[in-house]
């Protein structure tokens, strides 16, 4: 019989690792936000009236929302196709989905700069086609941030949804059709509700990743479209450590709060229950 | 243990009154309302299905009568499920035609065929309660919520699951899931019910209960059942007629008695029940009986086919039709000398494994209550069987 201590021993290395490289830095960050140079909560009190912080937070949330919605609308059909294609074709589509996934975010963001720039591929094409007279301002706009982030985060939406769709028993679709449901109704009454766990997982992943996104908005976004992560980096550059730490804690709190709220949704509860069973 | 299905027809709701439903198509209206005959007739005409040039179904022709309980019986890979899927519309035949009530349904997608279907693993929707699962086909037919609730309740009562409305499939036992699937397949009163090994996943006792219940359900509803199974006992117990399939073709169609007593070939004789096979040479025909020579012993057999003299044939005899000679043989019985190799007690009978002097092995079943003396391994004996019980296969 395996000892009851064995499972605990198995997680000891990871626990130590997380303590040393995750919990300690987070704790020191927390500490800095309230104890640098002396004990104070003034940093936090200031946040509530800090117009820069409020604007940046709003922009961060809005970007995360738009990106999540965009990846969902673009990703769901792809996930559906992935789940319905034969094995060979599915592998090809999966490779296309994953190819950008294996490329560095930095490289992909630079690629978008090349495409969207004033003298970028898109502007050059539109100009030579005579559709526009002067180059459009595409780069360094919220649109550029949204487009690039949606592209980069798409796999995080597609993969969980496709995985759930693939697990749906084909017999259920046949049963639905046999019982009188047209293809459209089979989708809306059987496939869609059964894919909710995948959709929820995708939304959580993309939303949480979007909140903390840094490189892409920094490269393709405009100076006015600051995300929280960019503001933090800026403050660190200025060696304004207490304020940066305070912002970090705010971002962390925002993310946790969102997860907590989402957790209360029945669909999400079902997913979490299924995951722990 | 599940309670028995309660199958009083009087408890069945007034589904056949066209006023309570708003069918989506003419087919649905015919199924739910009007027609006097409650069961659909199905005609399969030379249907074929190939997968990558391998024939899964190779020319099946079959007439299923209105209100009949017909079973497609065969080993796995015999094409029985593929045939069923083609009737349901999930597979399209490469050749041939399928007609329901005389008109071809090949152009109709599954959701317009108005056929009830029970799947192998029930295929209950995991995100819907038992009531919503049963209400699903009604919802597709545009039946209003109040009527739906009433019909679902009546149908749950029919399968003795009242009070289980709000349970999800995962909260139901296998037998209960099976009943919900059955209720769902008949709640919209289809004229044809297809079942693909619906009892395959249940334990033996529950399976036997449900076999009898389904048989009664068939009698009460009067609709046509087409049932697929690989279990020959199930096929014999439940069906009006059985179509035995092997390697993509129908080998023999007949009543259970027909198939058991008069198998048309060695495959059917071996697949349905248990058979002993003896090689013999034809000597002649005498008053509808074949005179055969079996390794030097003259025996008689039914002449269902008319082989020519001198031809070698195989004779099939059921083990329970054999008995040990106790000195009371009639002229109509065949007699052959054997040696007992082994004896196995199997509860309701003793199984004797024997071999003839020419080396052919035979199984003999002696009922447990039989007055006959027990034989022991190594013992020599004569065995007898009525000449009419052996058939040439």
XYZ file of C-alpha atoms in Angstrom:
670
model
C 0.000 0.000 0.000
C 1.407 3.413 -0.939
C 2.206 5.592 2.039
C 0.126 8.718 2.607
C 3.319 10.713 2.750
C 4.375 9.825 -0.818
C 1.957 12.201 -2.623
C 3.144 15.035 -0.410
C 6.790 14.227 -1.179
C 5.963 14.336 -4.904
C 4.881 17.972 -4.771
C 7.697 19.158 -2.504
C 10.132 20.172 -5.298
C 7.543 22.266 -7.118
C 6.326 23.814 -3.891
C 9.869 24.884 -2.973
C 10.411 26.234 -6.479
C 7.186 28.240 -6.379
C 8.018 29.576 -2.933
C 11.485 30.725 -3.975
C 10.704 32.154 -7.394
C 7.061 33.144 -7.222
C 5.743 33.634 -3.722
C 8.823 35.489 -2.452
C 9.005 38.025 -5.333
C 5.255 38.649 -5.088
C 5.566 39.142 -1.359
C 8.513 41.522 -1.760
C 6.526 43.438 -4.366
C 3.606 43.691 -1.943
C 5.984 44.840 0.727
C 7.502 47.499 -1.498
C 4.093 48.911 -2.343
C 3.399 49.623 1.332
C 6.830 49.937 2.978
C 9.027 51.965 0.656
C 10.531 54.077 2.026
C 8.381 53.886 5.176
C 5.137 52.093 6.110
C 2.259 53.699 4.258
C -0.892 52.904 2.303
C -0.770 56.267 0.592
C 0.136 54.678 -2.766
C -3.126 52.773 -2.784
C -5.227 55.687 -1.619
C -3.774 57.745 -4.439
C -4.767 55.140 -7.031
C -8.472 55.878 -6.587
C -7.986 59.458 -7.775
C -5.122 58.737 -10.154
C -6.595 59.621 -13.565
C -3.697 57.934 -15.396
C -4.253 54.715 -13.488
C -8.033 54.800 -14.047
C -7.712 55.496 -17.774
C -5.094 52.804 -18.227
C -7.159 50.282 -16.251
C -10.200 51.006 -18.352
C -8.162 50.685 -21.538
C -6.710 47.390 -20.295
C -10.133 45.954 -19.478
C -11.625 47.144 -22.770
C -8.741 45.686 -24.768
C -9.043 42.376 -22.946
C -12.788 42.302 -23.646
C -12.424 43.120 -27.345
C -9.626 40.584 -27.765
C -11.592 37.865 -25.954
C -14.672 38.512 -28.061
C -12.594 38.616 -31.254
C -10.796 35.346 -30.543
C -14.121 33.701 -29.631
C -15.861 34.788 -32.851
C -12.902 33.861 -35.043
C -11.843 30.793 -33.065
C -15.123 28.936 -32.567
C -15.703 28.182 -36.270
C -12.097 27.010 -36.599
C -12.484 24.770 -33.547
C -15.688 23.386 -35.050
C -13.911 22.668 -38.335
C -11.029 21.040 -36.440
C -13.434 18.734 -34.641
C -15.236 17.715 -37.820
C -12.353 17.237 -40.252
C -10.863 13.845 -40.957
C -7.651 13.077 -39.094
C -5.280 14.071 -41.918
C -6.970 17.376 -42.686
C -7.429 18.124 -38.979
C -3.674 17.702 -38.447
C -2.965 20.253 -41.199
C -5.397 22.816 -39.750
C -4.004 22.195 -36.283
C -0.489 22.819 -37.586
C -1.646 26.116 -39.138
C -3.222 27.121 -35.822
C -0.141 26.109 -33.850
C 2.528 27.486 -36.189
C 2.265 31.059 -34.842
C 1.990 29.528 -31.371
C 5.532 28.184 -31.754
C 6.880 31.516 -32.957
C 8.051 34.058 -30.395
C 5.550 36.770 -29.467
C 8.256 39.316 -30.186
C 8.737 38.057 -33.738
C 5.004 38.031 -34.373
C 4.615 41.551 -33.018
C 7.412 42.804 -35.253
C 5.727 41.060 -38.147
C 2.582 43.068 -37.460
C 4.669 46.256 -37.385
C 5.976 45.381 -40.848
C 2.455 44.747 -42.105
C 0.740 47.727 -40.515
C 3.444 50.392 -40.777
C 3.094 53.652 -42.743
C 5.191 52.116 -45.478
C 4.050 48.619 -44.552
C 2.685 45.911 -46.791
C -0.978 46.827 -46.349
C -0.537 50.537 -47.026
C 1.730 49.856 -50.025
C -0.835 47.460 -51.473
C -3.737 49.850 -50.975
C -1.714 52.730 -52.453
C -0.606 50.819 -55.516
C -4.165 49.598 -56.037
C -5.257 53.230 -56.022
C -7.739 52.666 -53.213
C -6.199 55.353 -51.006
C -4.198 58.506 -51.767
C -2.059 58.719 -48.654
C -0.968 55.987 -46.225
C -3.490 55.110 -43.493
C -2.495 55.318 -39.887
C -2.707 51.653 -38.903
C 0.249 51.099 -36.619
C 0.221 52.564 -33.106
C -3.572 52.531 -32.907
C -5.953 50.547 -30.661
C -6.997 48.660 -33.805
C -3.432 47.440 -34.341
C -3.290 46.267 -30.723
C -6.572 44.404 -31.065
C -5.666 42.771 -34.383
C -2.229 41.662 -33.248
C -3.398 40.419 -29.834
C -6.320 38.501 -31.353
C -3.892 36.848 -33.746
C -1.447 35.949 -31.008
C -4.058 34.686 -28.534
C -6.256 32.758 -30.997
C -4.707 29.337 -30.218
C -5.625 29.757 -26.545
C -9.263 30.045 -27.597
C -9.259 27.435 -30.363
C -7.487 24.599 -28.560
C -9.738 24.234 -25.481
C -12.901 24.586 -27.579
C -11.709 22.096 -30.198
C -10.714 19.653 -27.487
C -14.191 19.796 -25.930
C -15.927 19.605 -29.323
C -13.877 16.568 -30.236
C -15.048 14.767 -27.110
C -18.735 15.158 -28.003
C -20.081 11.708 -28.806
C -21.006 11.561 -32.494
C -23.954 9.367 -31.547
C -25.515 12.395 -29.822
C -25.523 14.322 -33.093
C -27.088 11.365 -34.871
C -29.628 10.937 -32.094
C -30.590 14.607 -32.354
C -30.997 14.381 -36.128
C -32.895 11.117 -35.833
C -35.258 12.723 -33.324
C -36.121 15.451 -35.801
C -33.556 18.219 -35.285
C -32.345 20.006 -38.417
C -28.566 20.566 -38.683
C -29.005 24.118 -37.372
C -30.965 22.875 -34.350
C -28.463 20.071 -33.736
C -25.855 22.801 -33.449
C -27.829 25.213 -31.286
C -29.415 22.625 -28.994
C -26.699 19.993 -28.669
C -23.261 21.064 -29.936
C -23.272 24.622 -28.589
C -24.427 23.803 -25.033
C -22.035 20.852 -24.840
C -19.103 23.055 -25.915
C -19.667 25.606 -23.118
C -16.873 24.180 -20.914
C -14.375 24.719 -23.738
C -15.682 28.217 -24.418
C -15.414 29.127 -20.739
C -11.873 27.757 -20.548
C -10.912 29.693 -23.683
C -12.457 32.929 -22.415
C -10.690 32.641 -19.062
C -7.333 31.924 -20.677
C -7.507 34.700 -23.267
C -8.959 37.280 -20.877
C -6.410 36.694 -18.150
C -3.523 36.635 -20.639
C -4.824 39.830 -22.287
C -4.922 41.710 -18.987
C -1.202 41.290 -18.509
C -0.113 41.553 -22.156
C 2.971 43.690 -22.605
C 5.168 43.205 -25.678
C 2.507 43.426 -28.379
C 0.695 46.562 -27.173
C 4.092 48.141 -26.454
C 5.257 47.538 -30.031
C 2.151 48.089 -32.143
C 0.084 50.297 -29.797
C 0.069 54.063 -29.644
C 1.549 56.165 -26.836
C -1.947 56.944 -25.593
C -3.176 53.350 -25.497
C -1.242 52.312 -22.423
C -1.976 48.942 -20.882
C -1.358 48.373 -17.160
C 1.702 46.245 -17.870
C 3.191 49.062 -19.960
C 2.521 51.597 -17.219
C 4.259 49.314 -14.732
C 7.289 48.945 -17.014
C 7.384 52.702 -17.469
C 7.406 53.304 -13.719
C 10.140 50.705 -13.241
C 12.206 52.504 -15.894
C 11.737 55.680 -13.881
C 12.862 53.739 -10.793
C 9.527 54.613 -9.190
C 9.445 51.232 -7.439
C 6.715 51.818 -4.854
C 4.255 53.050 -7.504
C 5.183 50.215 -9.893
C 4.695 47.677 -7.110
C 1.376 49.190 -6.234
C 0.224 48.981 -9.879
C 1.344 45.355 -10.053
C -0.713 44.503 -7.010
C -3.674 46.312 -8.556
C -3.336 44.243 -11.773
C -3.024 41.040 -9.787
C -6.071 41.952 -7.716
C -8.062 42.816 -10.835
C -7.239 39.459 -12.403
C -8.083 37.489 -9.271
C -11.311 39.435 -8.820
C -12.358 38.605 -12.381
C -11.636 34.926 -11.896
C -13.622 35.003 -8.662
C -16.579 36.684 -10.370
C -16.458 34.357 -13.383
C -16.275 31.427 -11.008
C -19.756 32.272 -9.776
C -21.291 31.729 -13.221
C -23.088 28.359 -13.385
C -21.291 27.350 -16.588
C -17.883 28.037 -15.060
C -18.816 26.233 -11.859
C -19.696 23.177 -13.921
C -16.315 23.301 -15.641
C -14.442 23.635 -12.375
C -16.464 20.842 -10.805
C -15.725 18.579 -13.774
C -12.030 19.432 -13.535
C -11.786 18.504 -9.869
C -13.860 15.328 -10.056
C -33.347 -3.230 -9.700
C -35.580 -1.438 -12.130
C -39.295 -1.923 -11.861
C -41.046 -3.430 -14.851
C -42.208 -1.188 -17.636
C -45.812 -0.240 -17.226
C -47.277 -0.564 -20.633
C -50.986 0.022 -20.470
C -52.090 1.540 -23.731
C -54.861 3.397 -21.907
C -52.241 5.478 -20.129
C -50.948 6.653 -23.477
C -51.798 10.302 -24.109
C -54.015 11.438 -26.916
C -51.048 11.888 -29.168
C -52.919 10.720 -32.196
C -55.362 13.602 -32.079
C -53.945 15.996 -34.658
C -55.353 18.964 -32.727
C -52.838 18.650 -29.885
C -49.791 18.759 -32.070
C -48.493 21.021 -34.763
C -46.389 18.710 -36.891
C -43.704 20.309 -38.984
C -44.249 18.206 -42.078
C -46.719 16.029 -43.862
C -44.746 12.974 -42.831
C -45.024 13.959 -39.203
C -48.754 14.539 -39.562
C -49.217 11.124 -41.092
C -47.167 9.595 -38.298
C -48.907 11.365 -35.477
C -52.414 11.577 -36.838
C -54.664 9.989 -39.403
C -53.421 6.609 -40.559
C -55.205 3.496 -39.452
C -52.167 1.240 -39.709
C -49.898 2.195 -36.855
C -46.764 0.548 -38.175
C -44.818 1.542 -41.251
C -43.747 -1.028 -43.824
C -40.129 -0.922 -44.915
C -38.749 -2.286 -48.163
C -35.026 -2.655 -48.737
C -34.246 -3.323 -52.360
C -30.747 -4.469 -53.251
C -28.999 -1.933 -51.020
C -25.220 -1.835 -51.003
C -22.705 0.151 -49.015
C -18.977 0.170 -49.700
C -16.267 1.721 -47.592
C -13.054 2.227 -49.551
C -14.247 -0.424 -52.023
C -14.815 -2.925 -49.215
C -18.435 -4.039 -49.219
C -19.997 -3.594 -45.791
C -23.448 -4.335 -47.174
C -23.560 -6.260 -50.438
C -27.051 -6.298 -51.856
C -29.605 -6.588 -49.075
C -33.256 -6.985 -50.020
C -35.778 -7.290 -47.252
C -39.464 -6.585 -46.749
C -40.464 -5.541 -43.255
C -44.209 -5.749 -42.777
C -46.327 -3.139 -41.081
C -46.318 -3.680 -37.317
C -43.707 -6.407 -37.449
C -40.871 -6.980 -34.954
C -37.962 -7.832 -37.219
C -34.457 -8.468 -35.953
C -31.272 -8.149 -37.961
C -29.017 -10.774 -36.416
C -25.388 -11.342 -37.259
C -21.825 -11.331 -35.960
C -19.944 -8.034 -35.799
C -19.011 -6.848 -39.249
C -21.945 -8.587 -40.880
C -23.427 -5.258 -42.014
C -26.469 -5.254 -39.749
C -25.762 -1.906 -38.098
C -24.809 -0.325 -41.431
C -28.140 -1.523 -42.825
C -29.976 0.040 -39.880
C -28.052 3.302 -40.290
C -29.080 3.428 -43.932
C -32.748 3.042 -42.975
C -32.333 5.845 -40.420
C -30.604 7.998 -43.031
C -27.195 8.324 -41.365
C -25.544 6.413 -44.176
C -26.364 6.628 -47.864
C -26.426 3.391 -49.854
C -24.143 3.183 -52.894
C -26.843 1.227 -54.713
C -30.403 0.088 -54.155
C -33.473 1.741 -52.703
C -35.124 2.060 -49.299
C -38.870 2.648 -49.229
C -41.021 3.355 -46.195
C -44.730 2.792 -46.818
C -44.020 2.378 -50.485
C -42.185 5.633 -51.124
C -38.431 6.005 -51.350
C -36.825 7.864 -48.457
C -33.318 8.078 -49.898
C -33.726 11.775 -50.664
C -34.870 12.573 -47.109
C -32.314 13.631 -44.477
C -32.567 11.750 -41.149
C -34.453 14.547 -39.394
C -37.269 14.369 -41.920
C -37.756 10.604 -41.814
C -39.731 10.627 -38.565
C -38.218 7.396 -37.290
C -37.712 6.591 -33.617
C -34.254 5.316 -32.761
C -32.558 3.826 -29.718
C -28.775 3.804 -29.878
C -26.276 1.311 -28.552
C -25.149 3.507 -25.656
C -28.500 5.315 -25.413
C -27.053 8.613 -26.708
C -28.882 10.631 -24.066
C -28.007 14.328 -24.117
C -25.806 14.800 -21.030
C -26.736 18.488 -20.664
C -30.471 17.796 -20.535
C -32.592 16.257 -17.782
C -34.538 13.061 -18.388
C -37.658 15.149 -19.047
C -35.868 17.436 -21.506
C -34.308 14.456 -23.251
C -37.732 12.917 -23.770
C -39.199 16.291 -24.717
C -36.465 16.874 -27.334
C -38.265 15.271 -30.307
C -41.493 17.048 -29.325
C -39.695 20.388 -29.203
C -38.312 19.821 -32.716
C -41.892 19.274 -33.872
C -43.007 22.615 -32.503
C -45.212 21.174 -29.778
C -45.963 23.737 -27.063
C -44.469 23.525 -23.603
C -47.631 22.529 -21.736
C -48.416 19.653 -24.090
C -44.794 18.636 -23.980
C -44.766 18.482 -20.189
C -47.899 16.362 -20.209
C -46.602 13.938 -22.864
C -43.221 13.619 -21.175
C -44.855 12.839 -17.826
C -47.100 10.211 -19.412
C -44.185 8.680 -21.255
C -42.032 8.559 -18.114
C -44.889 6.850 -16.313
C -45.032 4.362 -19.137
C -41.429 3.334 -18.589
C -41.996 3.462 -14.820
C -39.643 6.357 -14.171
C -42.122 8.904 -12.801
C -40.339 11.274 -10.432
C -37.092 11.063 -12.387
C -37.939 14.099 -14.562
C -35.201 16.307 -13.184
C -32.422 13.731 -13.081
C -29.551 14.096 -15.495
C -28.435 11.013 -17.459
C -25.302 10.650 -15.302
C -27.553 10.348 -12.236
C -29.397 7.361 -13.729
C -28.406 3.695 -13.770
C -27.820 1.891 -17.068
C -31.272 0.356 -17.040
C -32.910 3.695 -16.254
C -30.968 5.409 -19.042
C -32.156 2.700 -21.391
C -35.767 3.384 -20.401
C -35.352 7.125 -20.916
C -33.881 6.457 -24.366
C -36.824 4.218 -25.159
C -39.340 6.791 -23.909
C -37.611 9.459 -26.004
C -37.756 7.290 -29.118
C -41.489 6.643 -28.884
C -42.833 9.850 -27.297
C -43.505 11.440 -30.694
C -45.248 8.287 -31.830
C -43.174 7.302 -34.813
C -44.520 4.471 -36.959
C -41.110 2.843 -37.130
C -38.664 2.258 -34.277
C -35.050 1.309 -34.962
C -32.909 -0.156 -32.201
C -29.176 -0.741 -32.404
C -28.146 -3.284 -29.762
C -30.008 -1.307 -27.088
C -29.438 -3.890 -24.364
C -25.801 -4.623 -25.128
C -24.413 -2.736 -22.129
C -26.743 -4.201 -19.504
C -26.237 -7.212 -17.288
C -27.942 -10.479 -18.148
C -30.880 -10.367 -15.763
C -31.835 -6.775 -16.557
C -31.458 -7.566 -20.238
C -33.882 -10.459 -20.014
C -36.440 -8.307 -18.163
C -36.198 -5.561 -20.737
C -36.475 -8.033 -23.623
C -39.896 -9.086 -22.419
C -40.913 -5.474 -21.729
C -39.920 -4.389 -25.212
C -41.838 -7.270 -26.674
C -44.912 -6.089 -24.754
C -44.273 -2.487 -25.757
C -44.241 -3.621 -29.370
C -47.555 -5.402 -28.963
C -49.139 -2.361 -27.298
C -47.887 0.284 -29.697
C -48.455 -1.774 -32.818
C -45.636 0.044 -34.603
C -42.896 -1.581 -36.659
C -39.688 -2.453 -34.800
C -36.387 -3.144 -36.521
C -33.931 -4.422 -33.970
C -30.223 -5.086 -34.412
C -28.367 -7.554 -32.220
C -25.542 -10.065 -32.309
C -27.187 -12.050 -29.511
C -29.077 -14.940 -31.084
C -30.974 -15.710 -27.889
C -32.250 -12.125 -27.792
C -33.266 -12.349 -31.444
C -35.194 -15.588 -30.905
C -36.924 -14.325 -27.744
C -38.170 -11.041 -29.108
C -38.760 -11.191 -32.831
C -41.641 -12.037 -35.119
C -39.063 -12.670 -37.803
C -35.286 -12.715 -37.839
C -33.035 -11.828 -40.769
C -29.673 -13.506 -40.290
C -26.842 -11.505 -41.839
C -23.302 -12.542 -42.607
C -20.589 -10.755 -44.582
C -22.934 -8.083 -45.871
C -25.783 -10.258 -47.112
C -28.988 -11.626 -45.630
C -28.431 -15.364 -45.313
C -31.887 -16.406 -44.171
C -35.133 -14.712 -43.127
C -37.740 -16.497 -41.087
C -39.566 -16.933 -37.813
C -37.400 -17.977 -34.864
C -38.783 -21.531 -35.175
C -37.950 -21.596 -38.890
C -34.388 -20.560 -38.298
C -33.870 -22.914 -35.396
C -35.463 -25.999 -36.915
C -34.668 -25.436 -40.562
C -31.419 -23.497 -40.913
C -30.613 -23.064 -44.596
C -26.873 -23.423 -44.254
C -24.081 -24.284 -41.911
C -23.534 -20.647 -40.861
C -27.121 -20.236 -39.655
C -27.095 -23.658 -37.992
C -23.943 -22.766 -36.072
C -24.827 -19.127 -35.320
C -28.332 -19.731 -34.022
C -28.255 -22.126 -31.111
C -25.804 -24.957 -31.065
C -25.462 -27.602 -33.770
C -23.683 -30.882 -34.289
C -22.364 -31.408 -37.786
C -21.963 -34.856 -39.364
C -20.566 -35.600 -42.792
C -22.508 -38.134 -44.843
C -22.944 -39.391 -48.392
C -26.348 -39.395 -50.112
C -27.693 -42.853 -51.027
C -31.191 -41.930 -52.206
C -34.573 -40.396 -51.382
C -37.447 -42.335 -49.863
C -40.832 -40.749 -49.016
C -39.387 -37.241 -48.626
C -36.584 -38.515 -46.443
C -32.987 -38.680 -47.543
C -31.172 -41.951 -47.018
C -27.603 -41.194 -46.025
C -24.507 -43.128 -45.258
C -22.612 -41.760 -42.288
C -19.299 -43.589 -41.955
C -20.950 -46.948 -42.564
C -24.157 -46.272 -40.598
C -27.365 -45.672 -42.546
C -29.313 -42.655 -41.288
C -32.272 -40.579 -42.485
C -32.756 -36.835 -42.659
C -35.298 -34.252 -43.834
C -34.971 -33.505 -47.534
C -35.236 -29.692 -47.597
C -32.798 -29.680 -50.458
C -32.521 -32.435 -53.056
C -28.908 -33.458 -53.417
C -28.041 -36.153 -55.948
C -26.994 -39.659 -54.948
C -23.310 -40.004 -54.199
C -22.979 -36.343 -53.162
C -21.272 -35.560 -49.860
C -23.421 -33.476 -47.497
C -23.292 -32.064 -43.975
C -26.015 -32.904 -41.529
C -26.946 -30.559 -38.644
C -28.595 -31.827 -35.438
C -29.368 -29.851 -32.260
C -27.687 -31.264 -29.101
C -30.992 -31.379 -27.168
C -32.601 -33.541 -29.868
C -30.047 -36.284 -29.255
C -30.608 -38.874 -26.534
C -28.926 -42.003 -25.315
C -30.536 -45.259 -26.511
C -32.285 -46.940 -23.591
C -33.772 -49.760 -25.620
C -36.901 -47.920 -26.802
C -35.858 -46.730 -30.240
C -38.600 -46.288 -32.821
C -38.150 -46.900 -36.526
C -38.263 -43.141 -37.173
C -35.092 -42.626 -35.184
C -31.519 -42.685 -36.304
C -28.990 -44.564 -34.264
C -25.261 -44.085 -34.121
C -22.573 -45.569 -31.889
C -20.382 -43.156 -29.880
C -17.898 -43.019 -27.037
C -18.412 -40.463 -24.234
C -15.366 -38.195 -23.924
C -16.518 -35.862 -21.182
C -19.560 -34.860 -19.160
C -20.298 -31.323 -17.901
C -23.099 -30.465 -15.469
C -24.671 -27.154 -16.601
C -27.591 -26.731 -14.199
C -30.613 -27.315 -16.391
C -28.864 -30.075 -18.351
C -25.860 -32.344 -18.599
C -23.675 -31.792 -21.626
C -21.976 -34.878 -22.964
C -19.051 -34.520 -25.326
C -18.869 -37.640 -27.492
C -17.110 -38.881 -30.586
C -18.295 -41.300 -33.213
C -16.238 -44.265 -34.315
C -15.191 -42.295 -37.392
C -13.876 -39.494 -35.156
C -16.630 -36.858 -35.570
C -17.391 -35.084 -32.305
C -20.935 -34.615 -31.045
C -22.537 -32.750 -28.140
C -25.573 -34.241 -26.433
C -27.734 -32.367 -23.924
C -29.555 -34.464 -21.365
C -32.156 -32.511 -19.314
C -31.317 -32.503 -15.604
C -34.684 -34.043 -14.656
C -34.279 -36.823 -17.190
C -34.816 -40.371 -15.968
C -31.972 -41.492 -18.189
C -28.890 -42.959 -16.592
C -25.804 -40.729 -16.348
C -22.963 -41.808 -18.640
C -19.309 -41.517 -17.721
C -16.259 -40.597 -19.772
C -14.923 -43.570 -21.694
C -18.291 -45.335 -21.774
C -19.606 -46.604 -25.123
C -23.250 -45.950 -26.015
C -25.732 -45.586 -28.853
C -27.392 -42.236 -29.397
C -30.724 -41.677 -31.134
C -32.487 -38.760 -32.791
C -35.763 -38.393 -34.680
C -35.011 -38.447 -38.402
C -37.086 -35.279 -38.891
C -34.836 -33.293 -36.525
C -31.732 -33.489 -38.664
C -31.371 -31.155 -41.631
C -28.923 -30.997 -44.517
C -27.089 -27.679 -44.432
